[in-house]
PDB file of C-alpha atoms in Angstrom:
ATOM      1  CA  UNK A 180     -19.711 -27.208 -49.082  1.00 35.00           C
ATOM      2  CA  UNK A 181     -18.606 -26.763 -45.461  1.00 41.00           C
ATOM      3  CA  UNK A 182     -16.133 -24.023 -44.603  1.00 50.00           C
ATOM      4  CA  UNK A 183     -13.707 -23.768 -41.714  1.00 59.00           C
ATOM      5  CA  UNK A 184     -13.586 -20.425 -39.972  1.00 59.00           C
ATOM      6  CA  UNK A 185     -11.862 -18.829 -37.014  1.00 66.00           C
ATOM      7  CA  UNK A 186     -13.388 -16.131 -34.816  1.00 63.00           C
ATOM      8  CA  UNK A 187     -10.914 -14.266 -32.610  1.00 69.00           C
ATOM      9  CA  UNK A 188     -10.968 -11.427 -30.141  1.00 68.00           C
ATOM     10  CA  UNK A 189      -7.855  -9.262 -30.688  1.00 73.00           C
ATOM     11  CA  UNK A 190      -6.876  -9.602 -27.022  1.00 69.00           C
ATOM     12  CA  UNK A 191      -6.859 -13.409 -27.288  1.00 68.00           C
ATOM     13  CA  UNK A 192      -5.584 -13.719 -30.850  1.00 75.00           C
ATOM     14  CA  UNK A 193      -2.383 -11.688 -31.044  1.00 84.00           C
ATOM     15  CA  UNK A 194      -0.468 -14.660 -32.516  1.00 86.00           C
ATOM     16  CA  UNK A 195      -3.043 -14.960 -35.300  1.00 87.00           C
ATOM     17  CA  UNK A 196      -2.924 -11.231 -36.016  1.00 90.00           C
ATOM     18  CA  UNK A 197       0.879 -11.416 -36.183  1.00 90.00           C
ATOM     19  CA  UNK A 198       0.582 -14.313 -38.616  1.00 92.00           C
ATOM     20  CA  UNK A 199      -1.648 -12.242 -40.889  1.00 93.00           C
ATOM     21  CA  UNK A 200       0.453  -9.074 -40.648  1.00 93.00           C
ATOM     22  CA  UNK A 201       2.665  -9.822 -43.646  1.00 95.00           C
ATOM     23  CA  UNK A 202       2.010  -9.620 -47.414  1.00 95.00           C
ATOM     24  CA  UNK A 203       4.247 -12.653 -47.937  1.00 96.00           C
ATOM     25  CA  UNK A 204       2.327 -14.767 -45.460  1.00 95.00           C
ATOM     26  CA  UNK A 205      -0.987 -13.654 -46.961  1.00 95.00           C
ATOM     27  CA  UNK A 206       0.259 -14.776 -50.394  1.00 95.00           C
ATOM     28  CA  UNK A 207       1.259 -18.129 -48.922  1.00 96.00           C
ATOM     29  CA  UNK A 208      -2.134 -18.600 -47.284  1.00 94.00           C
ATOM     30  CA  UNK A 209      -3.964 -17.709 -50.492  1.00 94.00           C
ATOM     31  CA  UNK A 210      -1.796 -20.165 -52.448  1.00 95.00           C
ATOM     32  CA  UNK A 211      -2.551 -23.015 -50.038  1.00 94.00           C
ATOM     33  CA  UNK A 212      -6.237 -22.108 -50.022  1.00 89.00           C
ATOM     34  CA  UNK A 213      -6.495 -22.173 -53.818  1.00 91.00           C
ATOM     35  CA  UNK A 214      -4.135 -25.010 -54.735  1.00 92.00           C
ATOM     36  CA  UNK A 215      -4.374 -27.224 -51.674  1.00 91.00           C
ATOM     37  CA  UNK A 216      -1.549 -28.839 -49.662  1.00 93.00           C
ATOM     38  CA  UNK A 217       2.011 -28.055 -50.836  1.00 94.00           C
ATOM     39  CA  UNK A 218       5.513 -28.573 -49.510  1.00 94.00           C
ATOM     40  CA  UNK A 219       7.927 -25.724 -48.833  1.00 93.00           C
ATOM     41  CA  UNK A 220       9.838 -26.153 -52.083  1.00 93.00           C
ATOM     42  CA  UNK A 221       6.661 -25.925 -54.139  1.00 95.00           C
ATOM     43  CA  UNK A 222       5.563 -22.797 -52.278  1.00 96.00           C
ATOM     44  CA  UNK A 223       8.963 -21.170 -52.836  1.00 96.00           C
ATOM     45  CA  UNK A 224       8.880 -21.998 -56.552  1.00 96.00           C
ATOM     46  CA  UNK A 225       5.303 -20.842 -57.157  1.00 96.00           C
ATOM     47  CA  UNK A 226       5.809 -17.555 -55.285  1.00 96.00           C
ATOM     48  CA  UNK A 227       9.379 -17.030 -56.492  1.00 96.00           C
ATOM     49  CA  UNK A 228      10.677 -16.674 -52.939  1.00 95.00           C
ATOM     50  CA  UNK A 229      13.896 -17.859 -51.271  1.00 95.00           C
ATOM     51  CA  UNK A 230      13.546 -21.168 -49.432  1.00 94.00           C
ATOM     52  CA  UNK A 231      14.775 -19.540 -46.199  1.00 95.00           C
ATOM     53  CA  UNK A 232      12.038 -16.881 -46.386  1.00 95.00           C
ATOM     54  CA  UNK A 233       9.373 -19.515 -46.950  1.00 95.00           C
ATOM     55  CA  UNK A 234      10.588 -21.665 -44.057  1.00 94.00           C
ATOM     56  CA  UNK A 235      10.625 -18.755 -41.616  1.00 95.00           C
ATOM     57  CA  UNK A 236       7.140 -17.584 -42.554  1.00 96.00           C
ATOM     58  CA  UNK A 237       5.668 -21.094 -42.572  1.00 95.00           C
ATOM     59  CA  UNK A 238       6.842 -21.491 -38.984  1.00 93.00           C
ATOM     60  CA  UNK A 239       5.088 -18.249 -38.002  1.00 94.00           C
ATOM     61  CA  UNK A 240       1.881 -19.410 -39.699  1.00 94.00           C
ATOM     62  CA  UNK A 241       2.080 -22.792 -38.012  1.00 90.00           C
ATOM     63  CA  UNK A 242       2.653 -21.231 -34.588  1.00 88.00           C
ATOM     64  CA  UNK A 243      -0.439 -19.085 -35.168  1.00 87.00           C
ATOM     65  CA  UNK A 244      -2.534 -22.125 -36.102  1.00 84.00           C
ATOM     66  CA  UNK A 245      -3.205 -20.711 -39.571  1.00 90.00           C
ATOM     67  CA  UNK A 246      -1.664 -23.752 -41.250  1.00 91.00           C
ATOM     68  CA  UNK A 247      -1.027 -27.314 -40.148  1.00 88.00           C
ATOM     69  CA  UNK A 248       1.762 -29.582 -41.354  1.00 89.00           C
ATOM     70  CA  UNK A 249       2.318 -33.290 -41.707  1.00 87.00           C
ATOM     71  CA  UNK A 250       5.313 -35.395 -42.711  1.00 86.00           C
ATOM     72  CA  UNK A 251       5.072 -37.553 -45.826  1.00 85.00           C
ATOM     73  CA  UNK A 252       7.555 -39.888 -47.463  1.00 82.00           C
ATOM     74  CA  UNK A 253       9.426 -38.439 -50.428  1.00 77.00           C
ATOM     75  CA  UNK A 254      11.901 -39.902 -52.891  1.00 76.00           C
ATOM     76  CA  UNK A 255      14.674 -38.992 -50.498  1.00 75.00           C
ATOM     77  CA  UNK A 256      13.622 -39.026 -46.868  1.00 79.00           C
ATOM     78  CA  UNK A 257      10.546 -37.129 -45.710  1.00 85.00           C
ATOM     79  CA  UNK A 258       8.905 -33.869 -46.719  1.00 87.00           C
ATOM     80  CA  UNK A 259       6.685 -31.509 -44.730  1.00 89.00           C
ATOM     81  CA  UNK A 260       3.300 -30.880 -46.361  1.00 93.00           C
ATOM     82  CA  UNK A 261       1.484 -27.658 -45.452  1.00 94.00           C
ATOM     83  CA  UNK A 262      -2.316 -27.412 -45.272  1.00 91.00           C
ATOM     84  CA  UNK A 263      -4.442 -24.279 -45.036  1.00 89.00           C
ATOM     85  CA  UNK A 264      -6.464 -24.433 -41.789  1.00 82.00           C
ATOM     86  CA  UNK A 265      -9.190 -21.841 -42.312  1.00 77.00           C
ATOM     87  CA  UNK A 266     -11.291 -20.469 -45.154  1.00 74.00           C
ATOM     88  CA  UNK A 267     -12.212 -17.351 -43.202  1.00 72.00           C
ATOM     89  CA  UNK A 268     -10.783 -15.432 -40.240  1.00 77.00           C
ATOM     90  CA  UNK A 269     -13.085 -13.000 -38.441  1.00 69.00           C
ATOM     91  CA  UNK A 270     -11.818 -10.469 -35.893  1.00 72.00           C
ATOM     92  CA  UNK A 271     -14.582  -9.666 -33.437  1.00 63.00           C
ATOM     93  CA  UNK A 272     -14.675  -7.501 -30.332  1.00 61.00           C
ATOM     94  CA  UNK A 273     -16.670  -9.821 -28.099  1.00 52.00           C
ATOM     95  CA  UNK A 274     -17.535  -7.085 -25.647  1.00 47.00           C
ATOM     96  CA  UNK A 275     -19.547  -5.505 -28.459  1.00 45.00           C
ATOM     97  CA  UNK A 276     -21.784  -8.545 -28.899  1.00 45.00           C
ATOM     98  CA  UNK A 277     -25.381  -7.827 -27.979  1.00 48.00           C
ATOM     99  CA  UNK A 278     -26.107  -9.358 -24.550  1.00 49.00           C
ATOM    100  CA  UNK A 279     -29.228 -11.247 -23.661  1.00 52.00           C
ATOM    101  CA  UNK A 280     -32.056  -9.035 -22.439  1.00 57.00           C
ATOM    102  CA  UNK A 281     -33.677  -8.848 -19.015  1.00 65.00           C
ATOM    103  CA  UNK A 282     -36.331 -11.431 -19.922  1.00 85.00           C
ATOM    104  CA  UNK A 283     -33.900 -14.303 -19.632  1.00 87.00           C
ATOM    105  CA  UNK A 284     -33.831 -17.650 -17.842  1.00 90.00           C
ATOM    106  CA  UNK A 285     -30.468 -19.164 -16.911  1.00 91.00           C
ATOM    107  CA  UNK A 286     -29.610 -22.698 -15.834  1.00 92.00           C
ATOM    108  CA  UNK A 287     -26.094 -23.810 -14.854  1.00 93.00           C
ATOM    109  CA  UNK A 288     -25.377 -27.506 -15.458  1.00 95.00           C
ATOM    110  CA  UNK A 289     -22.410 -29.051 -13.589  1.00 95.00           C
ATOM    111  CA  UNK A 290     -20.078 -30.865 -15.952  1.00 96.00           C
ATOM    112  CA  UNK A 291     -20.602 -34.306 -14.457  1.00 95.00           C
ATOM    113  CA  UNK A 292     -24.415 -34.268 -14.552  1.00 95.00           C
ATOM    114  CA  UNK A 293     -24.742 -35.705 -18.048  1.00 96.00           C
ATOM    115  CA  UNK A 294     -27.667 -38.095 -18.466  1.00 94.00           C
ATOM    116  CA  UNK A 295     -26.243 -40.129 -21.340  1.00 94.00           C
ATOM    117  CA  UNK A 296     -22.789 -40.816 -22.741  1.00 96.00           C
ATOM    118  CA  UNK A 297     -20.901 -42.940 -25.237  1.00 96.00           C
ATOM    119  CA  UNK A 298     -17.183 -42.228 -25.442  1.00 97.00           C
ATOM    120  CA  UNK A 299     -13.992 -43.823 -26.743  1.00 97.00           C
ATOM    121  CA  UNK A 300     -10.494 -43.798 -25.241  1.00 96.00           C
ATOM    122  CA  UNK A 301      -8.275 -41.955 -24.597  1.00 95.00           C
ATOM    123  CA  UNK A 302     -10.792 -40.515 -22.160  1.00 97.00           C
ATOM    124  CA  UNK A 303     -11.175 -39.527 -18.530  1.00 97.00           C
ATOM    125  CA  UNK A 304     -12.644 -37.309 -15.857  1.00 97.00           C
ATOM    126  CA  UNK A 305     -11.194 -35.426 -12.938  1.00 96.00           C
ATOM    127  CA  UNK A 306     -12.334 -33.141 -10.166  1.00 96.00           C
ATOM    128  CA  UNK A 307     -10.431 -30.276  -8.609  1.00 94.00           C
ATOM    129  CA  UNK A 308      -9.072 -32.835  -6.116  1.00 94.00           C
ATOM    130  CA  UNK A 309      -7.920 -35.619  -8.436  1.00 95.00           C
ATOM    131  CA  UNK A 310      -8.641 -38.215 -11.114  1.00 96.00           C
ATOM    132  CA  UNK A 311     -12.084 -39.844 -11.033  1.00 97.00           C
ATOM    133  CA  UNK A 312     -12.061 -43.612 -11.610  1.00 96.00           C
ATOM    134  CA  UNK A 313      -9.661 -45.038 -14.194  1.00 96.00           C
ATOM    135  CA  UNK A 314      -8.077 -43.214 -17.099  1.00 95.00           C
ATOM    136  CA  UNK A 315      -8.873 -44.387 -20.639  1.00 96.00           C
ATOM    137  CA  UNK A 316     -11.701 -46.668 -19.457  1.00 96.00           C
ATOM    138  CA  UNK A 317     -15.029 -45.510 -20.972  1.00 96.00           C
ATOM    139  CA  UNK A 318     -17.057 -47.260 -18.232  1.00 95.00           C
ATOM    140  CA  UNK A 319     -15.533 -44.785 -15.750  1.00 95.00           C
ATOM    141  CA  UNK A 320     -17.961 -42.221 -17.186  1.00 96.00           C
ATOM    142  CA  UNK A 321     -20.653 -44.082 -15.173  1.00 94.00           C
ATOM    143  CA  UNK A 322     -18.757 -43.679 -11.887  1.00 94.00           C
ATOM    144  CA  UNK A 323     -20.905 -41.806  -9.311  1.00 93.00           C
ATOM    145  CA  UNK A 324     -17.878 -39.629  -8.617  1.00 95.00           C
ATOM    146  CA  UNK A 325     -18.500 -37.993 -11.987  1.00 95.00           C
ATOM    147  CA  UNK A 326     -20.880 -35.629 -10.205  1.00 94.00           C
ATOM    148  CA  UNK A 327     -17.788 -33.702  -9.040  1.00 96.00           C
ATOM    149  CA  UNK A 328     -16.110 -33.538 -12.450  1.00 97.00           C
ATOM    150  CA  UNK A 329     -14.456 -30.282 -13.460  1.00 97.00           C
ATOM    151  CA  UNK A 330     -12.786 -31.617 -16.618  1.00 98.00           C
ATOM    152  CA  UNK A 331     -13.801 -34.412 -18.976  1.00 98.00           C
ATOM    153  CA  UNK A 332     -12.189 -35.547 -22.194  1.00 98.00           C
ATOM    154  CA  UNK A 333     -12.685 -38.208 -24.851  1.00 98.00           C
ATOM    155  CA  UNK A 334     -11.635 -38.996 -28.396  1.00 97.00           C
ATOM    156  CA  UNK A 335     -14.946 -39.666 -30.134  1.00 97.00           C
ATOM    157  CA  UNK A 336     -18.523 -40.048 -28.993  1.00 97.00           C
ATOM    158  CA  UNK A 337     -20.735 -37.764 -26.911  1.00 97.00           C
ATOM    159  CA  UNK A 338     -22.051 -36.632 -23.561  1.00 97.00           C
ATOM    160  CA  UNK A 339     -25.654 -35.432 -23.281  1.00 96.00           C
ATOM    161  CA  UNK A 340     -27.210 -33.116 -20.694  1.00 96.00           C
ATOM    162  CA  UNK A 341     -30.910 -32.695 -19.961  1.00 94.00           C
ATOM    163  CA  UNK A 342     -31.885 -29.135 -19.010  1.00 95.00           C
ATOM    164  CA  UNK A 343     -35.382 -28.261 -17.805  1.00 92.00           C
ATOM    165  CA  UNK A 344     -37.348 -26.241 -20.345  1.00 93.00           C
ATOM    166  CA  UNK A 345     -38.229 -23.491 -17.887  1.00 90.00           C
ATOM    167  CA  UNK A 346     -39.607 -21.314 -20.669  1.00 91.00           C
ATOM    168  CA  UNK A 347     -42.327 -23.887 -21.306  1.00 88.00           C
ATOM    169  CA  UNK A 348     -43.072 -24.076 -17.578  1.00 84.00           C
ATOM    170  CA  UNK A 349     -43.441 -20.291 -17.561  1.00 85.00           C
ATOM    171  CA  UNK A 350     -45.598 -20.431 -20.711  1.00 88.00           C
ATOM    172  CA  UNK A 351     -43.126 -18.095 -22.443  1.00 90.00           C
ATOM    173  CA  UNK A 352     -41.920 -17.992 -26.047  1.00 93.00           C
ATOM    174  CA  UNK A 353     -38.178 -18.416 -26.569  1.00 95.00           C
ATOM    175  CA  UNK A 354     -36.582 -15.787 -28.822  1.00 94.00           C
ATOM    176  CA  UNK A 355     -32.914 -16.736 -28.293  1.00 95.00           C
ATOM    177  CA  UNK A 356     -31.309 -19.860 -26.832  1.00 97.00           C
ATOM    178  CA  UNK A 357     -27.642 -19.706 -25.843  1.00 96.00           C
ATOM    179  CA  UNK A 358     -25.171 -22.294 -24.543  1.00 97.00           C
ATOM    180  CA  UNK A 359     -21.891 -21.110 -23.027  1.00 96.00           C
ATOM    181  CA  UNK A 360     -19.070 -23.615 -22.433  1.00 97.00           C
ATOM    182  CA  UNK A 361     -15.269 -23.855 -22.462  1.00 97.00           C
ATOM    183  CA  UNK A 362     -13.917 -26.284 -25.071  1.00 97.00           C
ATOM    184  CA  UNK A 363     -10.737 -27.485 -26.734  1.00 97.00           C
ATOM    185  CA  UNK A 364      -9.483 -30.413 -28.791  1.00 97.00           C
ATOM    186  CA  UNK A 365      -7.847 -33.421 -27.112  1.00 97.00           C
ATOM    187  CA  UNK A 366      -4.472 -34.956 -27.953  1.00 95.00           C
ATOM    188  CA  UNK A 367      -2.096 -36.995 -25.764  1.00 90.00           C
ATOM    189  CA  UNK A 368      -0.073 -34.196 -24.195  1.00 89.00           C
ATOM    190  CA  UNK A 369      -1.037 -30.915 -25.851  1.00 92.00           C
ATOM    191  CA  UNK A 370      -0.797 -29.335 -29.287  1.00 93.00           C
ATOM    192  CA  UNK A 371      -1.909 -25.873 -30.397  1.00 91.00           C
ATOM    193  CA  UNK A 372      -2.310 -27.313 -33.898  1.00 93.00           C
ATOM    194  CA  UNK A 373      -4.771 -30.171 -33.427  1.00 96.00           C
ATOM    195  CA  UNK A 374      -8.081 -29.407 -35.190  1.00 96.00           C
ATOM    196  CA  UNK A 375     -11.259 -31.084 -34.011  1.00 97.00           C
ATOM    197  CA  UNK A 376     -14.852 -30.790 -35.212  1.00 97.00           C
ATOM    198  CA  UNK A 377     -17.170 -30.419 -32.221  1.00 98.00           C
ATOM    199  CA  UNK A 378     -20.879 -30.815 -32.941  1.00 98.00           C
ATOM    200  CA  UNK A 379     -23.787 -29.697 -30.748  1.00 98.00           C
ATOM    201  CA  UNK A 380     -27.302 -31.113 -30.996  1.00 98.00           C
ATOM    202  CA  UNK A 381     -30.508 -30.078 -29.236  1.00 98.00           C
ATOM    203  CA  UNK A 382     -33.288 -32.607 -28.756  1.00 97.00           C
ATOM    204  CA  UNK A 383     -31.807 -34.795 -31.473  1.00 96.00           C
ATOM    205  CA  UNK A 384     -31.328 -32.007 -34.048  1.00 97.00           C
ATOM    206  CA  UNK A 385     -27.795 -30.964 -34.959  1.00 97.00           C
ATOM    207  CA  UNK A 386     -27.461 -27.203 -34.620  1.00 97.00           C
ATOM    208  CA  UNK A 387     -23.925 -26.945 -36.008  1.00 96.00           C
ATOM    209  CA  UNK A 388     -20.249 -27.856 -35.882  1.00 96.00           C
ATOM    210  CA  UNK A 389     -17.385 -25.663 -34.690  1.00 96.00           C
ATOM    211  CA  UNK A 390     -13.741 -26.545 -35.302  1.00 95.00           C
ATOM    212  CA  UNK A 391     -11.434 -26.216 -32.321  1.00 96.00           C
ATOM    213  CA  UNK A 392      -7.916 -25.334 -33.451  1.00 94.00           C
ATOM    214  CA  UNK A 393      -6.006 -27.165 -30.741  1.00 95.00           C
ATOM    215  CA  UNK A 394      -5.463 -28.564 -27.262  1.00 96.00           C
ATOM    216  CA  UNK A 395      -3.917 -25.756 -25.240  1.00 95.00           C
ATOM    217  CA  UNK A 396      -1.103 -26.320 -22.768  1.00 93.00           C
ATOM    218  CA  UNK A 397       1.302 -23.425 -23.302  1.00 89.00           C
ATOM    219  CA  UNK A 398       0.444 -22.041 -19.853  1.00 90.00           C
ATOM    220  CA  UNK A 399      -1.525 -23.153 -16.829  1.00 91.00           C
ATOM    221  CA  UNK A 400      -5.231 -22.478 -16.882  1.00 93.00           C
ATOM    222  CA  UNK A 401      -6.298 -19.675 -14.549  1.00 93.00           C
ATOM    223  CA  UNK A 402      -8.339 -22.096 -12.403  1.00 94.00           C
ATOM    224  CA  UNK A 403      -6.591 -25.381 -13.250  1.00 95.00           C
ATOM    225  CA  UNK A 404      -5.339 -26.944  -9.971  1.00 95.00           C
ATOM    226  CA  UNK A 405      -1.621 -27.191  -9.292  1.00 91.00           C
ATOM    227  CA  UNK A 406      -1.659 -30.996  -9.108  1.00 93.00           C
ATOM    228  CA  UNK A 407      -2.769 -31.266 -12.753  1.00 93.00           C
ATOM    229  CA  UNK A 408       0.348 -31.856 -14.837  1.00 84.00           C
ATOM    230  CA  UNK A 409       1.463 -28.889 -16.904  1.00 72.00           C
ATOM    231  CA  UNK A 410       1.810 -31.081 -20.007  1.00 81.00           C
ATOM    232  CA  UNK A 411      -1.900 -31.886 -19.851  1.00 88.00           C
ATOM    233  CA  UNK A 412      -4.770 -29.808 -21.261  1.00 95.00           C
ATOM    234  CA  UNK A 413      -4.852 -26.518 -19.384  1.00 96.00           C
ATOM    235  CA  UNK A 414      -7.680 -24.410 -20.795  1.00 96.00           C
ATOM    236  CA  UNK A 415     -10.082 -24.050 -23.707  1.00 96.00           C
ATOM    237  CA  UNK A 416     -11.951 -21.355 -25.576  1.00 95.00           C
ATOM    238  CA  UNK A 417     -15.180 -20.020 -24.088  1.00 95.00           C
ATOM    239  CA  UNK A 418     -17.697 -20.443 -26.884  1.00 95.00           C
ATOM    240  CA  UNK A 419     -21.161 -18.931 -27.120  1.00 95.00           C
ATOM    241  CA  UNK A 420     -23.603 -20.968 -29.236  1.00 96.00           C
ATOM    242  CA  UNK A 421     -26.789 -19.043 -29.989  1.00 96.00           C
ATOM    243  CA  UNK A 422     -29.869 -20.339 -31.771  1.00 97.00           C
ATOM    244  CA  UNK A 423     -32.158 -17.578 -33.036  1.00 96.00           C
ATOM    245  CA  UNK A 424     -35.107 -17.223 -35.368  1.00 95.00           C
ATOM    246  CA  UNK A 425     -32.800 -17.155 -38.407  1.00 94.00           C
ATOM    247  CA  UNK A 426     -30.055 -19.657 -37.586  1.00 95.00           C
ATOM    248  CA  UNK A 427     -27.302 -20.819 -35.243  1.00 95.00           C
ATOM    249  CA  UNK A 428     -24.252 -18.705 -34.390  1.00 95.00           C
ATOM    250  CA  UNK A 429     -20.945 -19.304 -32.597  1.00 93.00           C
ATOM    251  CA  UNK A 430     -19.506 -16.095 -31.158  1.00 90.00           C
ATOM    252  CA  UNK A 431     -21.653 -14.108 -33.575  1.00 88.00           C
ATOM    253  CA  UNK A 432     -20.670 -16.043 -36.719  1.00 89.00           C
ATOM    254  CA  UNK A 433     -23.480 -17.967 -38.406  1.00 91.00           C
ATOM    255  CA  UNK A 434     -22.567 -21.653 -38.701  1.00 93.00           C
ATOM    256  CA  UNK A 435     -25.863 -23.251 -39.732  1.00 94.00           C
ATOM    257  CA  UNK A 436     -29.409 -22.407 -40.821  1.00 95.00           C
ATOM    258  CA  UNK A 437     -30.955 -24.413 -37.942  1.00 96.00           C
ATOM    259  CA  UNK A 438     -33.334 -22.052 -36.144  1.00 97.00           C
ATOM    260  CA  UNK A 439     -35.669 -22.068 -33.150  1.00 97.00           C
ATOM    261  CA  UNK A 440     -38.500 -23.019 -35.499  1.00 96.00           C
ATOM    262  CA  UNK A 441     -36.639 -26.220 -36.364  1.00 97.00           C
ATOM    263  CA  UNK A 442     -36.197 -27.066 -32.661  1.00 97.00           C
ATOM    264  CA  UNK A 443     -39.866 -26.434 -31.738  1.00 94.00           C
ATOM    265  CA  UNK A 444     -39.000 -25.969 -28.052  1.00 95.00           C
ATOM    266  CA  UNK A 445     -42.623 -25.329 -27.061  1.00 93.00           C
ATOM    267  CA  UNK A 446     -43.366 -29.033 -27.549  1.00 92.00           C
ATOM    268  CA  UNK A 447     -40.453 -30.314 -25.420  1.00 93.00           C
ATOM    269  CA  UNK A 448     -40.491 -30.578 -21.636  1.00 91.00           C
ATOM    270  CA  UNK A 449     -36.679 -30.613 -21.549  1.00 93.00           C
ATOM    271  CA  UNK A 450     -33.762 -29.327 -23.608  1.00 96.00           C
ATOM    272  CA  UNK A 451     -31.292 -32.135 -24.313  1.00 96.00           C
ATOM    273  CA  UNK A 452     -27.858 -30.828 -25.238  1.00 98.00           C
ATOM    274  CA  UNK A 453     -25.496 -33.337 -26.867  1.00 98.00           C
ATOM    275  CA  UNK A 454     -21.807 -32.435 -27.231  1.00 98.00           C
ATOM    276  CA  UNK A 455     -20.066 -34.762 -29.664  1.00 98.00           C
ATOM    277  CA  UNK A 456     -17.089 -35.585 -31.816  1.00 98.00           C
ATOM    278  CA  UNK A 457     -18.774 -37.621 -34.526  1.00 97.00           C
ATOM    279  CA  UNK A 458     -17.349 -40.845 -35.914  1.00 95.00           C
ATOM    280  CA  UNK A 459     -17.281 -39.368 -39.426  1.00 95.00           C
ATOM    281  CA  UNK A 460     -15.891 -35.972 -38.414  1.00 94.00           C
ATOM    282  CA  UNK A 461     -13.513 -34.426 -40.944  1.00 93.00           C
ATOM    283  CA  UNK A 462     -11.237 -33.451 -38.052  1.00 94.00           C
ATOM    284  CA  UNK A 463     -11.775 -36.089 -35.309  1.00 94.00           C
ATOM    285  CA  UNK A 464      -9.403 -34.431 -32.844  1.00 96.00           C
ATOM    286  CA  UNK A 465     -11.197 -35.272 -29.593  1.00 97.00           C
ATOM    287  CA  UNK A 466     -12.608 -32.892 -27.013  1.00 98.00           C
ATOM    288  CA  UNK A 467     -11.916 -31.383 -23.597  1.00 98.00           C
ATOM    289  CA  UNK A 468     -14.832 -29.791 -21.729  1.00 98.00           C
ATOM    290  CA  UNK A 469     -13.822 -27.540 -18.836  1.00 98.00           C
ATOM    291  CA  UNK A 470     -16.076 -26.849 -15.859  1.00 97.00           C
ATOM    292  CA  UNK A 471     -15.660 -25.394 -12.398  1.00 95.00           C
ATOM    293  CA  UNK A 472     -12.167 -25.717 -10.983  1.00 95.00           C
ATOM    294  CA  UNK A 473     -10.457 -26.000 -14.386  1.00 97.00           C
ATOM    295  CA  UNK A 474      -9.572 -23.849 -17.372  1.00 95.00           C
ATOM    296  CA  UNK A 475      -9.859 -20.079 -17.605  1.00 93.00           C
ATOM    297  CA  UNK A 476     -13.510 -19.422 -16.735  1.00 93.00           C
ATOM    298  CA  UNK A 477     -14.544 -21.526 -13.694  1.00 91.00           C
ATOM    299  CA  UNK A 478     -18.109 -22.027 -14.875  1.00 93.00           C
ATOM    300  CA  UNK A 479     -20.609 -24.803 -15.494  1.00 95.00           C
ATOM    301  CA  UNK A 480     -22.274 -25.374 -18.851  1.00 97.00           C
ATOM    302  CA  UNK A 481     -24.694 -22.438 -19.031  1.00 95.00           C
ATOM    303  CA  UNK A 482     -28.058 -22.422 -20.785  1.00 95.00           C
ATOM    304  CA  UNK A 483     -29.723 -19.048 -21.261  1.00 94.00           C
ATOM    305  CA  UNK A 484     -33.181 -18.552 -22.725  1.00 94.00           C
ATOM    306  CA  UNK A 485     -34.299 -15.106 -23.790  1.00 93.00           C
ATOM    307  CA  UNK A 486     -38.072 -14.964 -23.798  1.00 92.00           C
ATOM    308  CA  UNK A 487     -40.574 -12.635 -25.414  1.00 87.00           C
TER     309      UNK A 487
END
């Protein structure tokens, strides 16, 4: 059974920590986790709490992304149904993560240099200077101007990049493979509560799925150009995907058992990275990929290979 988890650095996740810093809110989260979606009245009754207390704390949890809500028809009007977002929350000091060693090979792939794509609208690309091609037209992803892309987004589908397997060229054995990229969900406008399952594959083998919690637009991205509207996607989360001898990890949390043995990199002349929102995703909330000139990190998609 798949589990949804959240990995935060305390400096980036103060809202989440505030959401967890209350016995009442912890009880509410546990109730939703065990019993499934409930409305506010049910939560108040089951926990023997005043309705006003429940409403206030649900809002804090929703602002933190720890629950999501949806409106459903009731006998009289509408009711707000609350869903638990995560099964696990891990607080991690990212500076303490073990870095790659000196025997490493790094390749930076510009965002627009994908070799294959299949996307659905809403979708688009833009450079630091402006929109590339036409918005919400998937064929625009073939526009030669894509080479300058600093931000791409789509609802479902994939983009695929072909990296050279420089470890094979150097006749070296790969001990760790890491991809570093800035990602978020995609919704018309923005929403901090918009989950999306983002799946990475290498040479046709899925290495794992990470759930983005939202499409972030509360403040301008550090490198996002001034012309880009403030109501549009501003920045993502910088995620580190590592494949090792014993599995695949995102920011140090194991998300799948797929290992380097499964990928058999020694028999591939290239490393094809596919970034996708699958058609059958549980949370098909789209994707933004941020490159140079956008977001908070001003970097390409980075591949690092640690060799023996």
